[in-house]
Amino acid sequence: MNQIAIISDIHGNIPALNAVLEDIKVRKIDKIICLGDLAGKGPNSAEAVDMVRQHCQVVLKGNWDYYLADEDPLDSLNPSNYWHQQLLGEERLKYMKNLPLYVEFYLSGKLVRLCHASPNDLFHRVYQHSALVELLKLFEETPSLNKKADIVGYGDIHGAYINYFEDKTLFNVGSVGNPLDIPQAAYTILEGKLDSKILAPYSITIVRVPYDIDKAINHAISSDMPDLEEYIKELQTAVYRKKLSKE
Ligand SMILES: [Mn+2]
């Protein structure tokens, strides 16, 4: 049996990333895949990128990585992008710009596809209860591999779940640094026979990790970051900031 840890949506939260990496280490898992959104939103973008590069064998691109590395943040709709981009520096931005959008491999006879939001579109966002036709798009053939996926895992929505339909499995790994379901860091462990096309048992486990939220808040306060109050509220409550505003 092989074990793979899948992390996503760190968003510059180092206390949360440290807690998750420690839990992965205690379980003696040495293969880690990151599904993107390393930087932005939180205070420690550069450190998060460096730690992910150091610990993860595969790193995919998220929509925030795209905003920061592919767009001119001064033209962006979100003015806080400029602040986050300044922390990163040219070398890290170049690294982020070149990140791939998805990765595929076999696990216990199932084709597993991992991506940030969807395999070919960083901005196609699905939720657990999205229409079936939208969910099935994540499993379609890709340009690089002429086969439908059996299992798809993604990040992006900051809410962890596992869902089964039509002989398929869809899971969201949740968010390490900015969870919007419960205020604990989330990641996922896949267990099975890696690179094997023969059917065999496998498991998908969502892990919740408590971390020092006060420390993360203190990092944010001392960083002079934009949108500070909204960020602190999200860490404490796991409620998305747009849900708090009156519309
Ligand atoms: Mn994100």
PDB file of C-alpha atoms and ligand atoms in Angstrom:
ATOM      1  CA  MET A   1       0.000   0.000   0.000  1.00  0.00           C
ATOM      2  CA  ASN A   2       1.123   3.544  -0.781  1.00  0.00           C
ATOM      3  CA  GLN A   3      -0.004   6.721   0.923  1.00  0.00           C
ATOM      4  CA  ILE A   4      -0.218  10.161  -0.658  1.00  0.00           C
ATOM      5  CA  ALA A   5      -1.082  13.327   1.258  1.00  0.00           C
ATOM      6  CA  ILE A   6      -2.940  15.998  -0.726  1.00  0.00           C
ATOM      7  CA  ILE A   7      -2.936  19.570   0.532  1.00  0.00           C
ATOM      8  CA  SER A   8      -4.460  22.720  -0.988  1.00  0.00           C
ATOM      9  CA  ASP A   9      -5.291  26.387  -0.443  1.00  0.00           C
ATOM     10  CA  ILE A  10      -2.566  27.331   2.013  1.00  0.00           C
ATOM     11  CA  HIS A  11      -2.986  31.064   1.313  1.00  0.00           C
ATOM     12  CA  GLY A  12       0.092  32.156   3.243  1.00  0.00           C
ATOM     13  CA  ASN A  13      -0.984  30.676   6.601  1.00  0.00           C
ATOM     14  CA  ILE A  14       2.234  29.214   8.054  1.00  0.00           C
ATOM     15  CA  PRO A  15       0.958  27.970  11.462  1.00  0.00           C
ATOM     16  CA  ALA A  16      -1.706  25.935   9.623  1.00  0.00           C
ATOM     17  CA  LEU A  17       0.801  24.597   7.071  1.00  0.00           C
ATOM     18  CA  ASN A  18       3.232  23.629   9.841  1.00  0.00           C
ATOM     19  CA  ALA A  19       0.487  21.736  11.716  1.00  0.00           C
ATOM     20  CA  VAL A  20      -0.524  19.813   8.587  1.00  0.00           C
ATOM     21  CA  LEU A  21       3.073  18.976   7.587  1.00  0.00           C
ATOM     22  CA  GLU A  22       3.737  17.751  11.135  1.00  0.00           C
ATOM     23  CA  ASP A  23       0.697  15.451  11.013  1.00  0.00           C
ATOM     24  CA  ILE A  24       1.824  14.095   7.623  1.00  0.00           C
ATOM     25  CA  LYS A  25       5.299  13.477   9.067  1.00  0.00           C
ATOM     26  CA  VAL A  26       3.950  11.679  12.156  1.00  0.00           C
ATOM     27  CA  ARG A  27       2.055   9.332   9.803  1.00  0.00           C
ATOM     28  CA  LYS A  28       5.315   8.724   7.891  1.00  0.00           C
ATOM     29  CA  ILE A  29       3.821   9.798   4.550  1.00  0.00           C
ATOM     30  CA  ASP A  30       6.588  11.003   2.244  1.00  0.00           C
ATOM     31  CA  LYS A  31       4.663  11.845  -0.937  1.00  0.00           C
ATOM     32  CA  ILE A  32       2.767  15.154  -0.856  1.00  0.00           C
ATOM     33  CA  ILE A  33       0.821  16.778  -3.694  1.00  0.00           C
ATOM     34  CA  CYS A  34      -0.368  20.399  -3.487  1.00  0.00           C
ATOM     35  CA  LEU A  35      -3.443  21.533  -5.462  1.00  0.00           C
ATOM     36  CA  GLY A  36      -2.608  25.235  -5.555  1.00  0.00           C
ATOM     37  CA  ASP A  37      -3.489  28.584  -3.970  1.00  0.00           C
ATOM     38  CA  LEU A  38      -0.196  28.702  -2.138  1.00  0.00           C
ATOM     39  CA  ALA A  39      -0.198  32.476  -1.806  1.00  0.00           C
ATOM     40  CA  GLY A  40      -2.531  35.443  -1.412  1.00  0.00           C
ATOM     41  CA  LYS A  41      -5.265  36.217   1.135  1.00  0.00           C
ATOM     42  CA  GLY A  42      -2.995  35.445   4.137  1.00  0.00           C
ATOM     43  CA  PRO A  43       0.141  37.240   5.365  1.00  0.00           C
ATOM     44  CA  ASN A  44       3.051  34.899   4.516  1.00  0.00           C
ATOM     45  CA  SER A  45       2.865  34.252   0.770  1.00  0.00           C
ATOM     46  CA  ALA A  46       6.603  33.913   0.130  1.00  0.00           C
ATOM     47  CA  GLU A  47       7.213  31.546   3.017  1.00  0.00           C
ATOM     48  CA  ALA A  48       4.240  29.385   1.992  1.00  0.00           C
ATOM     49  CA  VAL A  49       5.564  29.072  -1.570  1.00  0.00           C
ATOM     50  CA  ASP A  50       9.027  28.123  -0.292  1.00  0.00           C
ATOM     51  CA  MET A  51       7.688  25.500   2.113  1.00  0.00           C
ATOM     52  CA  VAL A  52       5.390  23.941  -0.494  1.00  0.00           C
ATOM     53  CA  ARG A  53       8.294  23.748  -2.970  1.00  0.00           C
ATOM     54  CA  GLN A  54      10.423  22.098  -0.325  1.00  0.00           C
ATOM     55  CA  HIS A  55       7.901  19.477   0.814  1.00  0.00           C
ATOM     56  CA  CYS A  56       5.668  18.654  -2.171  1.00  0.00           C
ATOM     57  CA  GLN A  57       6.674  16.450  -5.119  1.00  0.00           C
ATOM     58  CA  VAL A  58       3.873  17.828  -7.304  1.00  0.00           C
ATOM     59  CA  VAL A  59       2.434  21.360  -7.126  1.00  0.00           C
ATOM     60  CA  LEU A  60      -0.530  22.552  -9.247  1.00  0.00           C
ATOM     61  CA  LYS A  61      -1.650  26.093 -10.002  1.00  0.00           C
ATOM     62  CA  GLY A  62      -4.616  27.724  -8.238  1.00  0.00           C
ATOM     63  CA  ASN A  63      -6.682  30.757  -9.226  1.00  0.00           C
ATOM     64  CA  TRP A  64      -4.830  32.992  -6.716  1.00  0.00           C
ATOM     65  CA  ASP A  65      -1.488  31.787  -8.076  1.00  0.00           C
ATOM     66  CA  TYR A  66      -2.785  32.784 -11.495  1.00  0.00           C
ATOM     67  CA  TYR A  67      -3.927  36.234 -10.307  1.00  0.00           C
ATOM     68  CA  LEU A  68      -0.521  36.874  -8.744  1.00  0.00           C
ATOM     69  CA  ALA A  69       1.798  35.334 -11.337  1.00  0.00           C
ATOM     70  CA  ASP A  70      -0.034  35.636 -14.692  1.00  0.00           C
ATOM     71  CA  GLU A  71      -1.953  38.885 -14.314  1.00  0.00           C
ATOM     72  CA  ASP A  72      -0.738  42.404 -13.753  1.00  0.00           C
ATOM     73  CA  PRO A  73      -2.084  42.915 -10.211  1.00  0.00           C
ATOM     74  CA  LEU A  74      -2.410  46.654 -10.783  1.00  0.00           C
ATOM     75  CA  ASP A  75      -4.997  45.847 -13.468  1.00  0.00           C
ATOM     76  CA  SER A  76      -6.694  43.313 -11.249  1.00  0.00           C
ATOM     77  CA  LEU A  77     -10.184  43.702  -9.816  1.00  0.00           C
ATOM     78  CA  ASN A  78      -8.759  42.895  -6.392  1.00  0.00           C
ATOM     79  CA  PRO A  79      -6.399  45.683  -5.237  1.00  0.00           C
ATOM     80  CA  SER A  80      -4.952  43.513  -2.442  1.00  0.00           C
ATOM     81  CA  ASN A  81      -3.240  41.378  -5.112  1.00  0.00           C
ATOM     82  CA  TYR A  82      -0.544  44.022  -5.441  1.00  0.00           C
ATOM     83  CA  TRP A  83       0.415  43.725  -1.762  1.00  0.00           C
ATOM     84  CA  HIS A  84       0.678  39.946  -1.986  1.00  0.00           C
ATOM     85  CA  GLN A  85       2.638  40.056  -5.239  1.00  0.00           C
ATOM     86  CA  GLN A  86       5.245  42.396  -3.786  1.00  0.00           C
ATOM     87  CA  LEU A  87       6.128  39.825  -1.129  1.00  0.00           C
ATOM     88  CA  LEU A  88       6.804  37.093  -3.654  1.00  0.00           C
ATOM     89  CA  GLY A  89       9.556  38.502  -5.854  1.00  0.00           C
ATOM     90  CA  GLU A  90      10.335  37.586  -9.445  1.00  0.00           C
ATOM     91  CA  GLU A  91      11.759  34.109  -9.005  1.00  0.00           C
ATOM     92  CA  ARG A  92       8.761  32.768  -7.053  1.00  0.00           C
ATOM     93  CA  LEU A  93       6.311  34.402  -9.469  1.00  0.00           C
ATOM     94  CA  LYS A  94       8.057  32.734 -12.402  1.00  0.00           C
ATOM     95  CA  TYR A  95       7.818  29.385 -10.594  1.00  0.00           C
ATOM     96  CA  MET A  96       4.087  29.928  -9.948  1.00  0.00           C
ATOM     97  CA  LYS A  97       3.434  30.967 -13.543  1.00  0.00           C
ATOM     98  CA  ASN A  98       4.784  27.634 -14.798  1.00  0.00           C
ATOM     99  CA  LEU A  99       2.778  25.381 -12.490  1.00  0.00           C
ATOM    100  CA  PRO A 100       0.622  22.725 -14.233  1.00  0.00           C
ATOM    101  CA  LEU A 101      -3.182  22.613 -14.009  1.00  0.00           C
ATOM    102  CA  TYR A 102      -3.675  18.926 -13.226  1.00  0.00           C
ATOM    103  CA  VAL A 103      -1.952  15.616 -12.532  1.00  0.00           C
ATOM    104  CA  GLU A 104      -3.157  12.049 -13.207  1.00  0.00           C
ATOM    105  CA  PHE A 105      -2.076   8.632 -11.965  1.00  0.00           C
ATOM    106  CA  TYR A 106      -3.492   5.178 -11.315  1.00  0.00           C
ATOM    107  CA  LEU A 107      -4.307   4.050  -7.795  1.00  0.00           C
ATOM    108  CA  SER A 108      -5.589   0.491  -7.224  1.00  0.00           C
ATOM    109  CA  GLY A 109      -6.925   0.270 -10.796  1.00  0.00           C
ATOM    110  CA  LYS A 110      -8.658   3.687 -10.758  1.00  0.00           C
ATOM    111  CA  LEU A 111      -7.550   6.696 -12.788  1.00  0.00           C
ATOM    112  CA  VAL A 112      -7.145   9.534 -10.297  1.00  0.00           C
ATOM    113  CA  ARG A 113      -7.162  13.139 -11.546  1.00  0.00           C
ATOM    114  CA  LEU A 114      -6.234  16.026  -9.265  1.00  0.00           C
ATOM    115  CA  CYS A 115      -6.693  19.732 -10.036  1.00  0.00           C
ATOM    116  CA  HIS A 116      -7.410  23.053  -8.319  1.00  0.00           C
ATOM    117  CA  ALA A 117     -10.949  23.886  -9.515  1.00  0.00           C
ATOM    118  CA  SER A 118     -11.378  21.858 -12.696  1.00  0.00           C
ATOM    119  CA  PRO A 119      -8.741  20.203 -14.915  1.00  0.00           C
ATOM    120  CA  ASN A 120      -8.621  22.728 -17.742  1.00  0.00           C
ATOM    121  CA  ASP A 121     -10.194  25.811 -16.230  1.00  0.00           C
ATOM    122  CA  LEU A 122      -9.032  27.474 -13.011  1.00  0.00           C
ATOM    123  CA  PHE A 123     -12.299  29.375 -12.786  1.00  0.00           C
ATOM    124  CA  HIS A 124     -14.859  26.604 -13.361  1.00  0.00           C
ATOM    125  CA  ARG A 125     -15.988  26.169  -9.757  1.00  0.00           C
ATOM    126  CA  VAL A 126     -18.163  23.270  -8.593  1.00  0.00           C
ATOM    127  CA  TYR A 127     -19.635  22.526  -5.189  1.00  0.00           C
ATOM    128  CA  GLN A 128     -20.793  19.274  -3.631  1.00  0.00           C
ATOM    129  CA  HIS A 129     -24.381  19.941  -4.710  1.00  0.00           C
ATOM    130  CA  SER A 130     -23.689  21.421  -8.155  1.00  0.00           C
ATOM    131  CA  ALA A 131     -25.689  19.949 -11.053  1.00  0.00           C
ATOM    132  CA  LEU A 132     -24.546  16.461 -12.058  1.00  0.00           C
ATOM    133  CA  VAL A 133     -23.671  17.663 -15.575  1.00  0.00           C
ATOM    134  CA  GLU A 134     -21.216  20.165 -14.054  1.00  0.00           C
ATOM    135  CA  LEU A 135     -19.657  17.558 -11.780  1.00  0.00           C
ATOM    136  CA  LEU A 136     -19.236  15.098 -14.664  1.00  0.00           C
ATOM    137  CA  LYS A 137     -17.201  17.668 -16.655  1.00  0.00           C
ATOM    138  CA  LEU A 138     -14.347  17.121 -14.220  1.00  0.00           C
ATOM    139  CA  PHE A 139     -14.124  13.481 -15.307  1.00  0.00           C
ATOM    140  CA  GLU A 140     -14.035  14.055 -19.095  1.00  0.00           C
ATOM    141  CA  GLU A 141     -11.119  13.050 -21.335  1.00  0.00           C
ATOM    142  CA  THR A 142      -8.206  15.463 -21.349  1.00  0.00           C
ATOM    143  CA  PRO A 143      -5.876  16.494 -24.162  1.00  0.00           C
ATOM    144  CA  SER A 144      -3.040  14.510 -22.608  1.00  0.00           C
ATOM    145  CA  LEU A 145      -4.861  11.291 -21.716  1.00  0.00           C
ATOM    146  CA  ASN A 146      -7.673   9.841 -23.778  1.00  0.00           C
ATOM    147  CA  LYS A 147      -9.568   8.346 -20.862  1.00  0.00           C
ATOM    148  CA  LYS A 148     -12.211   9.457 -18.386  1.00  0.00           C
ATOM    149  CA  ALA A 149     -11.149   9.734 -14.776  1.00  0.00           C
ATOM    150  CA  ASP A 150     -12.656   7.451 -12.097  1.00  0.00           C
ATOM    151  CA  ILE A 151     -11.700   9.592  -9.133  1.00  0.00           C
ATOM    152  CA  VAL A 152     -11.315  13.385  -9.129  1.00  0.00           C
ATOM    153  CA  GLY A 153      -9.915  15.410  -6.235  1.00  0.00           C
ATOM    154  CA  TYR A 154      -9.831  19.211  -6.095  1.00  0.00           C
ATOM    155  CA  GLY A 155      -9.455  22.247  -3.823  1.00  0.00           C
ATOM    156  CA  ASP A 156     -10.672  25.806  -4.534  1.00  0.00           C
ATOM    157  CA  ILE A 157     -13.908  25.918  -2.493  1.00  0.00           C
ATOM    158  CA  HIS A 158     -12.216  25.542   0.939  1.00  0.00           C
ATOM    159  CA  GLY A 159     -14.755  22.934   2.045  1.00  0.00           C
ATOM    160  CA  ALA A 160     -13.876  19.235   2.335  1.00  0.00           C
ATOM    161  CA  TYR A 161     -16.231  16.425   1.233  1.00  0.00           C
ATOM    162  CA  ILE A 162     -16.425  13.057  -0.507  1.00  0.00           C
ATOM    163  CA  ASN A 163     -19.232  12.317  -2.970  1.00  0.00           C
ATOM    164  CA  TYR A 164     -20.094   9.147  -4.949  1.00  0.00           C
ATOM    165  CA  PHE A 165     -22.180   8.986  -8.157  1.00  0.00           C
ATOM    166  CA  GLU A 166     -22.322   6.991 -11.441  1.00  0.00           C
ATOM    167  CA  ASP A 167     -19.376   4.749 -10.512  1.00  0.00           C
ATOM    168  CA  LYS A 168     -17.315   7.862  -9.848  1.00  0.00           C
ATOM    169  CA  THR A 169     -15.811   9.416  -6.758  1.00  0.00           C
ATOM    170  CA  LEU A 170     -15.408  13.158  -6.302  1.00  0.00           C
ATOM    171  CA  PHE A 171     -13.674  14.642  -3.308  1.00  0.00           C
ATOM    172  CA  ASN A 172     -12.574  18.053  -2.123  1.00  0.00           C
ATOM    173  CA  VAL A 173      -9.462  18.157   0.032  1.00  0.00           C
ATOM    174  CA  GLY A 174     -10.534  21.326   1.860  1.00  0.00           C
ATOM    175  CA  SER A 175      -8.166  24.149   2.750  1.00  0.00           C
ATOM    176  CA  VAL A 176      -5.031  24.110   4.888  1.00  0.00           C
ATOM    177  CA  GLY A 177      -4.861  27.825   5.640  1.00  0.00           C
ATOM    178  CA  ASN A 178      -8.337  29.264   5.042  1.00  0.00           C
ATOM    179  CA  PRO A 179     -10.976  26.604   5.785  1.00  0.00           C
ATOM    180  CA  LEU A 180     -14.574  27.722   5.190  1.00  0.00           C
ATOM    181  CA  ASP A 181     -16.409  24.758   6.696  1.00  0.00           C
ATOM    182  CA  ILE A 182     -15.001  24.371  10.226  1.00  0.00           C
ATOM    183  CA  PRO A 183     -12.063  26.344  11.664  1.00  0.00           C
ATOM    184  CA  GLN A 184      -9.502  23.522  11.488  1.00  0.00           C
ATOM    185  CA  ALA A 185      -6.956  22.870   8.745  1.00  0.00           C
ATOM    186  CA  ALA A 186      -7.924  20.124   6.262  1.00  0.00           C
ATOM    187  CA  TYR A 187      -6.038  17.748   4.007  1.00  0.00           C
ATOM    188  CA  THR A 188      -6.658  14.335   2.440  1.00  0.00           C
ATOM    189  CA  ILE A 189      -4.806  11.019   2.458  1.00  0.00           C
ATOM    190  CA  LEU A 190      -5.141   8.623  -0.484  1.00  0.00           C
ATOM    191  CA  GLU A 191      -4.148   5.042   0.216  1.00  0.00           C
ATOM    192  CA  GLY A 192      -3.879   2.231  -2.319  1.00  0.00           C
ATOM    193  CA  LYS A 193      -1.547   0.685  -4.866  1.00  0.00           C
ATOM    194  CA  LEU A 194       0.114   3.568  -6.684  1.00  0.00           C
ATOM    195  CA  ASP A 195       0.609   3.248 -10.470  1.00  0.00           C
ATOM    196  CA  SER A 196      -1.307  -0.078 -10.538  1.00  0.00           C
ATOM    197  CA  LYS A 197      -4.072  -0.697 -13.114  1.00  0.00           C
ATOM    198  CA  ILE A 198      -5.293  -3.766 -11.208  1.00  0.00           C
ATOM    199  CA  LEU A 199      -8.377  -3.248  -9.047  1.00  0.00           C
ATOM    200  CA  ALA A 200      -7.514  -3.356  -5.352  1.00  0.00           C
ATOM    201  CA  PRO A 201      -8.757  -1.743  -2.138  1.00  0.00           C
ATOM    202  CA  TYR A 202      -8.159   1.964  -1.703  1.00  0.00           C
ATOM    203  CA  SER A 203      -9.270   4.666   0.698  1.00  0.00           C
ATOM    204  CA  ILE A 204      -9.781   8.415   0.738  1.00  0.00           C
ATOM    205  CA  THR A 205      -9.521   9.993   4.175  1.00  0.00           C
ATOM    206  CA  ILE A 206     -10.184  13.619   5.053  1.00  0.00           C
ATOM    207  CA  VAL A 207      -8.064  14.703   8.017  1.00  0.00           C
ATOM    208  CA  ARG A 208      -8.806  17.734  10.215  1.00  0.00           C
ATOM    209  CA  VAL A 209      -5.908  19.292  12.060  1.00  0.00           C
ATOM    210  CA  PRO A 210      -6.222  21.828  14.873  1.00  0.00           C
ATOM    211  CA  TYR A 211      -3.652  24.615  14.665  1.00  0.00           C
ATOM    212  CA  ASP A 212      -2.711  27.799  16.517  1.00  0.00           C
ATOM    213  CA  ILE A 213      -5.250  30.255  15.055  1.00  0.00           C
ATOM    214  CA  ASP A 214      -4.162  33.040  17.450  1.00  0.00           C
ATOM    215  CA  LYS A 215      -0.610  32.737  16.132  1.00  0.00           C
ATOM    216  CA  ALA A 216      -1.879  32.993  12.543  1.00  0.00           C
ATOM    217  CA  ILE A 217      -3.884  36.090  13.515  1.00  0.00           C
ATOM    218  CA  ASN A 218      -0.804  37.651  15.147  1.00  0.00           C
ATOM    219  CA  HIS A 219       1.193  37.027  11.942  1.00  0.00           C
ATOM    220  CA  ALA A 220      -1.564  38.802  10.022  1.00  0.00           C
ATOM    221  CA  ILE A 221      -1.707  41.784  12.398  1.00  0.00           C
ATOM    222  CA  SER A 222       2.064  42.309  12.365  1.00  0.00           C
ATOM    223  CA  SER A 223       2.219  42.033   8.555  1.00  0.00           C
ATOM    224  CA  ASP A 224       0.129  45.110   7.774  1.00  0.00           C
ATOM    225  CA  MET A 225      -1.814  43.073   5.217  1.00  0.00           C
ATOM    226  CA  PRO A 226      -4.937  44.335   3.377  1.00  0.00           C
ATOM    227  CA  ASP A 227      -8.439  43.105   4.331  1.00  0.00           C
ATOM    228  CA  LEU A 228      -7.152  42.232   7.807  1.00  0.00           C
ATOM    229  CA  GLU A 229     -10.493  42.166   9.645  1.00  0.00           C
ATOM    230  CA  GLU A 230     -12.177  39.985   7.030  1.00  0.00           C
ATOM    231  CA  TYR A 231      -9.249  37.579   7.086  1.00  0.00           C
ATOM    232  CA  ILE A 232      -9.241  37.266  10.915  1.00  0.00           C
ATOM    233  CA  LYS A 233     -13.004  36.636  10.949  1.00  0.00           C
ATOM    234  CA  GLU A 234     -12.637  33.853   8.386  1.00  0.00           C
ATOM    235  CA  LEU A 235      -9.886  32.125  10.377  1.00  0.00           C
ATOM    236  CA  GLN A 236     -11.981  32.296  13.566  1.00  0.00           C
ATOM    237  CA  THR A 237     -15.401  31.385  12.166  1.00  0.00           C
ATOM    238  CA  ALA A 238     -14.757  29.538   8.875  1.00  0.00           C
ATOM    239  CA  VAL A 239     -17.544  31.659   7.354  1.00  0.00           C
ATOM    240  CA  TYR A 240     -16.752  33.157   3.945  1.00  0.00           C
ATOM    241  CA  ARG A 241     -16.479  36.954   4.115  1.00  0.00           C
ATOM    242  CA  LYS A 242     -19.008  37.542   1.308  1.00  0.00           C
ATOM    243  CA  LYS A 243     -21.660  35.672   3.272  1.00  0.00           C
ATOM    244  CA  LEU A 244     -21.239  38.129   6.149  1.00  0.00           C
ATOM    245  CA  SER A 245     -21.973  41.211   4.069  1.00  0.00           C
ATOM    246  CA  LYS A 246     -25.498  42.469   3.507  1.00  0.00           C
ATOM    247  CA  GLU A 247     -26.470  42.093  -0.119  1.00  0.00           C
TER     248      GLU A 247
HETATM  249 MN    MN B   1      -8.292  29.245  -2.523  1.00  0.00          MN
END
